[in-house]
Amino acid sequence: MHEMSIVQSLISIVEEEMIKNSAITLRSVRVKIGEMSGIVSEAMSTCFEILIENSDMKGAVLNIDIEPLIGYCRKCKNEFRI
């Protein structure tokens, strides 16, 4: 499950930013993942909950926005969802 390593990296980045900005409390994290990324958002949410359970981030919520794959036709100049 590669979601675990992705969430571990995400948490490391968040911890660094919290230290850098003297933040004490984390309420939520919002990430965007591509529709075709192969990441299972439910698995990612579960991993996040497990990894923050015994940390200062406990209680924070992971908000995941799924970004659709958009194509573009040069001929008609229209965008379309793939």
PDB file of N, CA and C in Angstrom:
ATOM      1  N   MET A   1       0.851  -1.175   0.000  1.00  0.00           N
ATOM      2  CA  MET A   1       0.000   0.000   0.000  1.00  0.00           C
ATOM      3  C   MET A   1       0.896   1.237   0.000  1.00  0.00           C
ATOM      4  N   HIS A   2       0.973   1.904  -1.143  1.00  0.00           N
ATOM      5  CA  HIS A   2       1.833   3.083  -1.234  1.00  0.00           C
ATOM      6  C   HIS A   2       1.227   4.312  -0.567  1.00  0.00           C
ATOM      7  N   GLU A   3      -0.053   4.255  -0.234  1.00  0.00           N
ATOM      8  CA  GLU A   3      -0.682   5.381   0.458  1.00  0.00           C
ATOM      9  C   GLU A   3      -0.009   5.658   1.804  1.00  0.00           C
ATOM     10  N   MET A   4       0.452   4.607   2.471  1.00  0.00           N
ATOM     11  CA  MET A   4       1.111   4.776   3.774  1.00  0.00           C
ATOM     12  C   MET A   4       2.365   5.634   3.639  1.00  0.00           C
ATOM     13  N   SER A   5       3.199   5.340   2.659  1.00  0.00           N
ATOM     14  CA  SER A   5       4.431   6.128   2.497  1.00  0.00           C
ATOM     15  C   SER A   5       4.121   7.553   2.044  1.00  0.00           C
ATOM     16  N   ILE A   6       3.078   7.721   1.243  1.00  0.00           N
ATOM     17  CA  ILE A   6       2.681   9.067   0.829  1.00  0.00           C
ATOM     18  C   ILE A   6       2.233   9.878   2.041  1.00  0.00           C
ATOM     19  N   VAL A   7       1.432   9.278   2.894  1.00  0.00           N
ATOM     20  CA  VAL A   7       0.943   9.978   4.089  1.00  0.00           C
ATOM     21  C   VAL A   7       2.081  10.251   5.065  1.00  0.00           C
ATOM     22  N   GLN A   8       3.030   9.333   5.193  1.00  0.00           N
ATOM     23  CA  GLN A   8       4.191   9.580   6.055  1.00  0.00           C
ATOM     24  C   GLN A   8       4.960  10.800   5.566  1.00  0.00           C
ATOM     25  N   SER A   9       5.146  10.908   4.265  1.00  0.00           N
ATOM     26  CA  SER A   9       5.828  12.080   3.699  1.00  0.00           C
ATOM     27  C   SER A   9       5.011  13.346   3.918  1.00  0.00           C
ATOM     28  N   LEU A  10       3.707  13.244   3.734  1.00  0.00           N
ATOM     29  CA  LEU A  10       2.822  14.393   3.952  1.00  0.00           C
ATOM     30  C   LEU A  10       2.916  14.885   5.392  1.00  0.00           C
ATOM     31  N   ILE A  11       2.887  13.965   6.328  1.00  0.00           N
ATOM     32  CA  ILE A  11       2.973  14.334   7.744  1.00  0.00           C
ATOM     33  C   ILE A  11       4.316  14.987   8.050  1.00  0.00           C
ATOM     34  N   SER A  12       5.385  14.483   7.474  1.00  0.00           N
ATOM     35  CA  SER A  12       6.710  15.100   7.675  1.00  0.00           C
ATOM     36  C   SER A  12       6.722  16.537   7.178  1.00  0.00           C
ATOM     37  N   ILE A  13       6.126  16.760   6.019  1.00  0.00           N
ATOM     38  CA  ILE A  13       6.066  18.117   5.455  1.00  0.00           C
ATOM     39  C   ILE A  13       5.241  19.024   6.357  1.00  0.00           C
ATOM     40  N   VAL A  14       4.099  18.528   6.823  1.00  0.00           N
ATOM     41  CA  VAL A  14       3.233  19.319   7.704  1.00  0.00           C
ATOM     42  C   VAL A  14       3.958  19.651   9.006  1.00  0.00           C
ATOM     43  N   GLU A  15       4.659  18.665   9.584  1.00  0.00           N
ATOM     44  CA  GLU A  15       5.417  18.917  10.827  1.00  0.00           C
ATOM     45  C   GLU A  15       6.463  20.002  10.623  1.00  0.00           C
ATOM     46  N   GLU A  16       7.178  19.945   9.499  1.00  0.00           N
ATOM     47  CA  GLU A  16       8.194  20.971   9.205  1.00  0.00           C
ATOM     48  C   GLU A  16       7.551  22.354   9.098  1.00  0.00           C
ATOM     49  N   GLU A  17       6.424  22.427   8.408  1.00  0.00           N
ATOM     50  CA  GLU A  17       5.738  23.706   8.244  1.00  0.00           C
ATOM     51  C   GLU A  17       5.184  24.225   9.568  1.00  0.00           C
ATOM     52  N   MET A  18       4.710  23.325  10.415  1.00  0.00           N
ATOM     53  CA  MET A  18       4.218  23.748  11.725  1.00  0.00           C
ATOM     54  C   MET A  18       5.352  24.339  12.552  1.00  0.00           C
ATOM     55  N   ILE A  19       6.515  23.701  12.530  1.00  0.00           N
ATOM     56  CA  ILE A  19       7.675  24.211  13.267  1.00  0.00           C
ATOM     57  C   ILE A  19       8.105  25.554  12.700  1.00  0.00           C
ATOM     58  N   LYS A  20       8.194  25.629  11.380  1.00  0.00           N
ATOM     59  CA  LYS A  20       8.623  26.842  10.699  1.00  0.00           C
ATOM     60  C   LYS A  20       7.718  28.029  11.021  1.00  0.00           C
ATOM     61  N   ASN A  21       6.430  27.761  11.197  1.00  0.00           N
ATOM     62  CA  ASN A  21       5.446  28.820  11.429  1.00  0.00           C
ATOM     63  C   ASN A  21       4.971  28.905  12.871  1.00  0.00           C
ATOM     64  N   SER A  22       5.672  28.230  13.771  1.00  0.00           N
ATOM     65  CA  SER A  22       5.342  28.224  15.198  1.00  0.00           C
ATOM     66  C   SER A  22       3.883  27.842  15.461  1.00  0.00           C
ATOM     67  N   ALA A  23       3.371  26.913  14.683  1.00  0.00           N
ATOM     68  CA  ALA A  23       1.988  26.449  14.862  1.00  0.00           C
ATOM     69  C   ALA A  23       1.955  25.366  15.931  1.00  0.00           C
ATOM     70  N   ILE A  24       0.951  25.411  16.751  1.00  0.00           N
ATOM     71  CA  ILE A  24       0.813  24.450  17.843  1.00  0.00           C
ATOM     72  C   ILE A  24      -0.274  23.421  17.539  1.00  0.00           C
ATOM     73  N   THR A  25      -1.356  23.882  16.910  1.00  0.00           N
ATOM     74  CA  THR A  25      -2.501  23.021  16.653  1.00  0.00           C
ATOM     75  C   THR A  25      -2.722  22.865  15.158  1.00  0.00           C
ATOM     76  N   LEU A  26      -3.033  21.626  14.765  1.00  0.00           N
ATOM     77  CA  LEU A  26      -3.382  21.354  13.375  1.00  0.00           C
ATOM     78  C   LEU A  26      -4.835  20.897  13.345  1.00  0.00           C
ATOM     79  N   ARG A  27      -5.646  21.597  12.582  1.00  0.00           N
ATOM     80  CA  ARG A  27      -7.057  21.228  12.487  1.00  0.00           C
ATOM     81  C   ARG A  27      -7.350  20.381  11.265  1.00  0.00           C
ATOM     82  N   SER A  28      -6.721  20.750  10.146  1.00  0.00           N
ATOM     83  CA  SER A  28      -6.988  19.994   8.925  1.00  0.00           C
ATOM     84  C   SER A  28      -5.850  20.158   7.927  1.00  0.00           C
ATOM     85  N   VAL A  29      -5.813  19.219   7.016  1.00  0.00           N
ATOM     86  CA  VAL A  29      -4.867  19.245   5.905  1.00  0.00           C
ATOM     87  C   VAL A  29      -5.692  18.998   4.650  1.00  0.00           C
ATOM     88  N   ARG A  30      -5.480  19.804   3.623  1.00  0.00           N
ATOM     89  CA  ARG A  30      -6.185  19.618   2.355  1.00  0.00           C
ATOM     90  C   ARG A  30      -5.156  19.276   1.283  1.00  0.00           C
ATOM     91  N   VAL A  31      -5.444  18.180   0.582  1.00  0.00           N
ATOM     92  CA  VAL A  31      -4.576  17.767  -0.523  1.00  0.00           C
ATOM     93  C   VAL A  31      -5.425  17.531  -1.768  1.00  0.00           C
ATOM     94  N   LYS A  32      -4.794  17.707  -2.903  1.00  0.00           N
ATOM     95  CA  LYS A  32      -5.434  17.388  -4.175  1.00  0.00           C
ATOM     96  C   LYS A  32      -4.690  16.205  -4.770  1.00  0.00           C
ATOM     97  N   ILE A  33      -5.461  15.214  -5.209  1.00  0.00           N
ATOM     98  CA  ILE A  33      -4.843  14.089  -5.895  1.00  0.00           C
ATOM     99  C   ILE A  33      -5.536  13.902  -7.231  1.00  0.00           C
ATOM    100  N   GLY A  34      -4.747  13.569  -8.217  1.00  0.00           N
ATOM    101  CA  GLY A  34      -5.281  13.377  -9.557  1.00  0.00           C
ATOM    102  C   GLY A  34      -6.121  12.121  -9.648  1.00  0.00           C
ATOM    103  N   GLU A  35      -7.150  12.213 -10.437  1.00  0.00           N
ATOM    104  CA  GLU A  35      -8.068  11.104 -10.636  1.00  0.00           C
ATOM    105  C   GLU A  35      -7.349   9.848 -11.135  1.00  0.00           C
ATOM    106  N   MET A  36      -6.303  10.027 -11.897  1.00  0.00           N
ATOM    107  CA  MET A  36      -5.573   8.899 -12.480  1.00  0.00           C
ATOM    108  C   MET A  36      -4.276   8.587 -11.718  1.00  0.00           C
ATOM    109  N   SER A  37      -4.130   9.085 -10.512  1.00  0.00           N
ATOM    110  CA  SER A  37      -2.897   8.913  -9.744  1.00  0.00           C
ATOM    111  C   SER A  37      -2.695   7.501  -9.221  1.00  0.00           C
ATOM    112  N   GLY A  38      -3.776   6.746  -9.116  1.00  0.00           N
ATOM    113  CA  GLY A  38      -3.680   5.406  -8.553  1.00  0.00           C
ATOM    114  C   GLY A  38      -3.743   5.391  -7.035  1.00  0.00           C
ATOM    115  N   ILE A  39      -3.968   6.546  -6.436  1.00  0.00           N
ATOM    116  CA  ILE A  39      -4.076   6.641  -4.982  1.00  0.00           C
ATOM    117  C   ILE A  39      -5.530   6.395  -4.579  1.00  0.00           C
ATOM    118  N   VAL A  40      -5.719   5.547  -3.588  1.00  0.00           N
ATOM    119  CA  VAL A  40      -7.059   5.272  -3.071  1.00  0.00           C
ATOM    120  C   VAL A  40      -7.301   6.228  -1.907  1.00  0.00           C
ATOM    121  N   SER A  41      -8.219   7.160  -2.095  1.00  0.00           N
ATOM    122  CA  SER A  41      -8.423   8.217  -1.095  1.00  0.00           C
ATOM    123  C   SER A  41      -8.857   7.660   0.262  1.00  0.00           C
ATOM    124  N   GLU A  42      -9.661   6.603   0.270  1.00  0.00           N
ATOM    125  CA  GLU A  42     -10.089   6.013   1.535  1.00  0.00           C
ATOM    126  C   GLU A  42      -8.902   5.416   2.291  1.00  0.00           C
ATOM    127  N   ALA A  43      -7.995   4.780   1.559  1.00  0.00           N
ATOM    128  CA  ALA A  43      -6.792   4.218   2.182  1.00  0.00           C
ATOM    129  C   ALA A  43      -5.907   5.333   2.720  1.00  0.00           C
ATOM    130  N   MET A  44      -5.826   6.412   1.972  1.00  0.00           N
ATOM    131  CA  MET A  44      -5.026   7.550   2.410  1.00  0.00           C
ATOM    132  C   MET A  44      -5.593   8.147   3.693  1.00  0.00           C
ATOM    133  N   SER A  45      -6.908   8.291   3.766  1.00  0.00           N
ATOM    134  CA  SER A  45      -7.555   8.822   4.970  1.00  0.00           C
ATOM    135  C   SER A  45      -7.321   7.913   6.173  1.00  0.00           C
ATOM    136  N   THR A  46      -7.437   6.626   5.958  1.00  0.00           N
ATOM    137  CA  THR A  46      -7.211   5.660   7.036  1.00  0.00           C
ATOM    138  C   THR A  46      -5.776   5.728   7.537  1.00  0.00           C
ATOM    139  N   CYS A  47      -4.821   5.766   6.615  1.00  0.00           N
ATOM    140  CA  CYS A  47      -3.407   5.869   6.998  1.00  0.00           C
ATOM    141  C   CYS A  47      -3.151   7.140   7.796  1.00  0.00           C
ATOM    142  N   PHE A  48      -3.752   8.243   7.368  1.00  0.00           N
ATOM    143  CA  PHE A  48      -3.585   9.517   8.072  1.00  0.00           C
ATOM    144  C   PHE A  48      -4.084   9.396   9.505  1.00  0.00           C
ATOM    145  N   GLU A  49      -5.274   8.835   9.681  1.00  0.00           N
ATOM    146  CA  GLU A  49      -5.837   8.678  11.024  1.00  0.00           C
ATOM    147  C   GLU A  49      -4.941   7.818  11.910  1.00  0.00           C
ATOM    148  N   ILE A  50      -4.423   6.735  11.358  1.00  0.00           N
ATOM    149  CA  ILE A  50      -3.559   5.832  12.127  1.00  0.00           C
ATOM    150  C   ILE A  50      -2.261   6.526  12.516  1.00  0.00           C
ATOM    151  N   LEU A  51      -1.641   7.232  11.566  1.00  0.00           N
ATOM    152  CA  LEU A  51      -0.334   7.824  11.823  1.00  0.00           C
ATOM    153  C   LEU A  51      -0.367   9.033  12.758  1.00  0.00           C
ATOM    154  N   ILE A  52      -1.495   9.722  12.849  1.00  0.00           N
ATOM    155  CA  ILE A  52      -1.553  10.885  13.748  1.00  0.00           C
ATOM    156  C   ILE A  52      -2.149  10.539  15.108  1.00  0.00           C
ATOM    157  N   GLU A  53      -2.602   9.314  15.278  1.00  0.00           N
ATOM    158  CA  GLU A  53      -3.293   8.904  16.507  1.00  0.00           C
ATOM    159  C   GLU A  53      -2.512   9.249  17.770  1.00  0.00           C
ATOM    160  N   ASN A  54      -1.228   8.988  17.797  1.00  0.00           N
ATOM    161  CA  ASN A  54      -0.416   9.234  18.998  1.00  0.00           C
ATOM    162  C   ASN A  54       0.546  10.407  18.805  1.00  0.00           C
ATOM    163  N   SER A  55       0.083  11.434  18.110  1.00  0.00           N
ATOM    164  CA  SER A  55       0.943  12.587  17.855  1.00  0.00           C
ATOM    165  C   SER A  55       0.230  13.870  18.264  1.00  0.00           C
ATOM    166  N   ASP A  56       0.953  14.967  18.127  1.00  0.00           N
ATOM    167  CA  ASP A  56       0.369  16.285  18.413  1.00  0.00           C
ATOM    168  C   ASP A  56      -0.708  16.656  17.397  1.00  0.00           C
ATOM    169  N   MET A  57      -0.770  15.928  16.299  1.00  0.00           N
ATOM    170  CA  MET A  57      -1.748  16.215  15.252  1.00  0.00           C
ATOM    171  C   MET A  57      -3.076  15.495  15.469  1.00  0.00           C
ATOM    172  N   LYS A  58      -3.167  14.714  16.532  1.00  0.00           N
ATOM    173  CA  LYS A  58      -4.373  13.923  16.787  1.00  0.00           C
ATOM    174  C   LYS A  58      -5.616  14.799  16.696  1.00  0.00           C
ATOM    175  N   GLY A  59      -6.615  14.303  15.974  1.00  0.00           N
ATOM    176  CA  GLY A  59      -7.857  15.040  15.805  1.00  0.00           C
ATOM    177  C   GLY A  59      -7.927  15.831  14.505  1.00  0.00           C
ATOM    178  N   ALA A  60      -6.793  15.986  13.833  1.00  0.00           N
ATOM    179  CA  ALA A  60      -6.793  16.709  12.560  1.00  0.00           C
ATOM    180  C   ALA A  60      -7.533  15.893  11.504  1.00  0.00           C
ATOM    181  N   VAL A  61      -8.072  16.587  10.537  1.00  0.00           N
ATOM    182  CA  VAL A  61      -8.847  15.962   9.468  1.00  0.00           C
ATOM    183  C   VAL A  61      -8.094  16.096   8.157  1.00  0.00           C
ATOM    184  N   LEU A  62      -8.073  15.018   7.392  1.00  0.00           N
ATOM    185  CA  LEU A  62      -7.476  15.054   6.055  1.00  0.00           C
ATOM    186  C   LEU A  62      -8.593  15.245   5.044  1.00  0.00           C
ATOM    187  N   ASN A  63      -8.574  16.365   4.347  1.00  0.00           N
ATOM    188  CA  ASN A  63      -9.551  16.658   3.297  1.00  0.00           C
ATOM    189  C   ASN A  63      -8.890  16.385   1.948  1.00  0.00           C
ATOM    190  N   ILE A  64      -9.506  15.525   1.167  1.00  0.00           N
ATOM    191  CA  ILE A  64      -8.933  15.136  -0.122  1.00  0.00           C
ATOM    192  C   ILE A  64      -9.843  15.612  -1.245  1.00  0.00           C
ATOM    193  N   ASP A  65      -9.275  16.390  -2.150  1.00  0.00           N
ATOM    194  CA  ASP A  65      -9.983  16.825  -3.349  1.00  0.00           C
ATOM    195  C   ASP A  65      -9.460  15.995  -4.514  1.00  0.00           C
ATOM    196  N   ILE A  66     -10.362  15.381  -5.252  1.00  0.00           N
ATOM    197  CA  ILE A  66      -9.980  14.599  -6.419  1.00  0.00           C
ATOM    198  C   ILE A  66     -10.029  15.509  -7.644  1.00  0.00           C
ATOM    199  N   GLU A  67      -8.884  15.650  -8.297  1.00  0.00           N
ATOM    200  CA  GLU A  67      -8.791  16.483  -9.486  1.00  0.00           C
ATOM    201  C   GLU A  67      -9.068  15.627 -10.720  1.00  0.00           C
ATOM    202  N   PRO A  68     -10.066  15.995 -11.527  1.00  0.00           N
ATOM    203  CA  PRO A  68     -10.376  15.207 -12.718  1.00  0.00           C
ATOM    204  C   PRO A  68      -9.279  15.355 -13.782  1.00  0.00           C
ATOM    205  N   LEU A  69      -9.186  14.353 -14.623  1.00  0.00           N
ATOM    206  CA  LEU A  69      -8.253  14.399 -15.742  1.00  0.00           C
ATOM    207  C   LEU A  69      -8.947  15.138 -16.877  1.00  0.00           C
ATOM    208  N   ILE A  70      -8.358  16.236 -17.315  1.00  0.00           N
ATOM    209  CA  ILE A  70      -8.955  17.083 -18.338  1.00  0.00           C
ATOM    210  C   ILE A  70      -8.093  17.042 -19.599  1.00  0.00           C
ATOM    211  N   GLY A  71      -8.761  16.829 -20.715  1.00  0.00           N
ATOM    212  CA  GLY A  71      -8.087  16.868 -22.009  1.00  0.00           C
ATOM    213  C   GLY A  71      -8.404  18.172 -22.714  1.00  0.00           C
ATOM    214  N   TYR A  72      -7.642  18.466 -23.748  1.00  0.00           N
ATOM    215  CA  TYR A  72      -7.846  19.699 -24.499  1.00  0.00           C
ATOM    216  C   TYR A  72      -7.701  19.393 -25.986  1.00  0.00           C
ATOM    217  N   CYS A  73      -8.673  19.823 -26.760  1.00  0.00           N
ATOM    218  CA  CYS A  73      -8.641  19.633 -28.207  1.00  0.00           C
ATOM    219  C   CYS A  73      -8.109  20.907 -28.847  1.00  0.00           C
ATOM    220  N   ARG A  74      -6.963  20.786 -29.508  1.00  0.00           N
ATOM    221  CA  ARG A  74      -6.373  21.963 -30.163  1.00  0.00           C
ATOM    222  C   ARG A  74      -7.223  22.445 -31.337  1.00  0.00           C
ATOM    223  N   LYS A  75      -7.888  21.497 -31.970  1.00  0.00           N
ATOM    224  CA  LYS A  75      -8.681  21.845 -33.156  1.00  0.00           C
ATOM    225  C   LYS A  75      -9.897  22.696 -32.786  1.00  0.00           C
ATOM    226  N   CYS A  76     -10.720  22.222 -31.834  1.00  0.00           N
ATOM    227  CA  CYS A  76     -11.932  22.965 -31.468  1.00  0.00           C
ATOM    228  C   CYS A  76     -11.759  23.825 -30.212  1.00  0.00           C
ATOM    229  N   LYS A  77     -10.590  23.706 -29.592  1.00  0.00           N
ATOM    230  CA  LYS A  77     -10.227  24.508 -28.421  1.00  0.00           C
ATOM    231  C   LYS A  77     -11.141  24.268 -27.215  1.00  0.00           C
ATOM    232  N   ASN A  78     -11.681  23.079 -27.122  1.00  0.00           N
ATOM    233  CA  ASN A  78     -12.540  22.722 -25.993  1.00  0.00           C
ATOM    234  C   ASN A  78     -11.809  21.815 -25.024  1.00  0.00           C
ATOM    235  N   GLU A  79     -12.123  21.977 -23.754  1.00  0.00           N
ATOM    236  CA  GLU A  79     -11.646  21.064 -22.729  1.00  0.00           C
ATOM    237  C   GLU A  79     -12.709  20.006 -22.505  1.00  0.00           C
ATOM    238  N   PHE A  80     -12.269  18.814 -22.128  1.00  0.00           N
ATOM    239  CA  PHE A  80     -13.205  17.737 -21.868  1.00  0.00           C
ATOM    240  C   PHE A  80     -12.619  16.805 -20.803  1.00  0.00           C
ATOM    241  N   ARG A  81     -13.518  16.171 -20.086  1.00  0.00           N
ATOM    242  CA  ARG A  81     -13.087  15.246 -19.044  1.00  0.00           C
ATOM    243  C   ARG A  81     -12.783  13.892 -19.675  1.00  0.00           C
ATOM    244  N   ILE A  82     -11.655  13.339 -19.303  1.00  0.00           N
ATOM    245  CA  ILE A  82     -11.244  12.046 -19.844  1.00  0.00           C
ATOM    246  C   ILE A  82     -11.693  10.953 -18.897  1.00  0.00           C
TER     247      ILE A  82
END
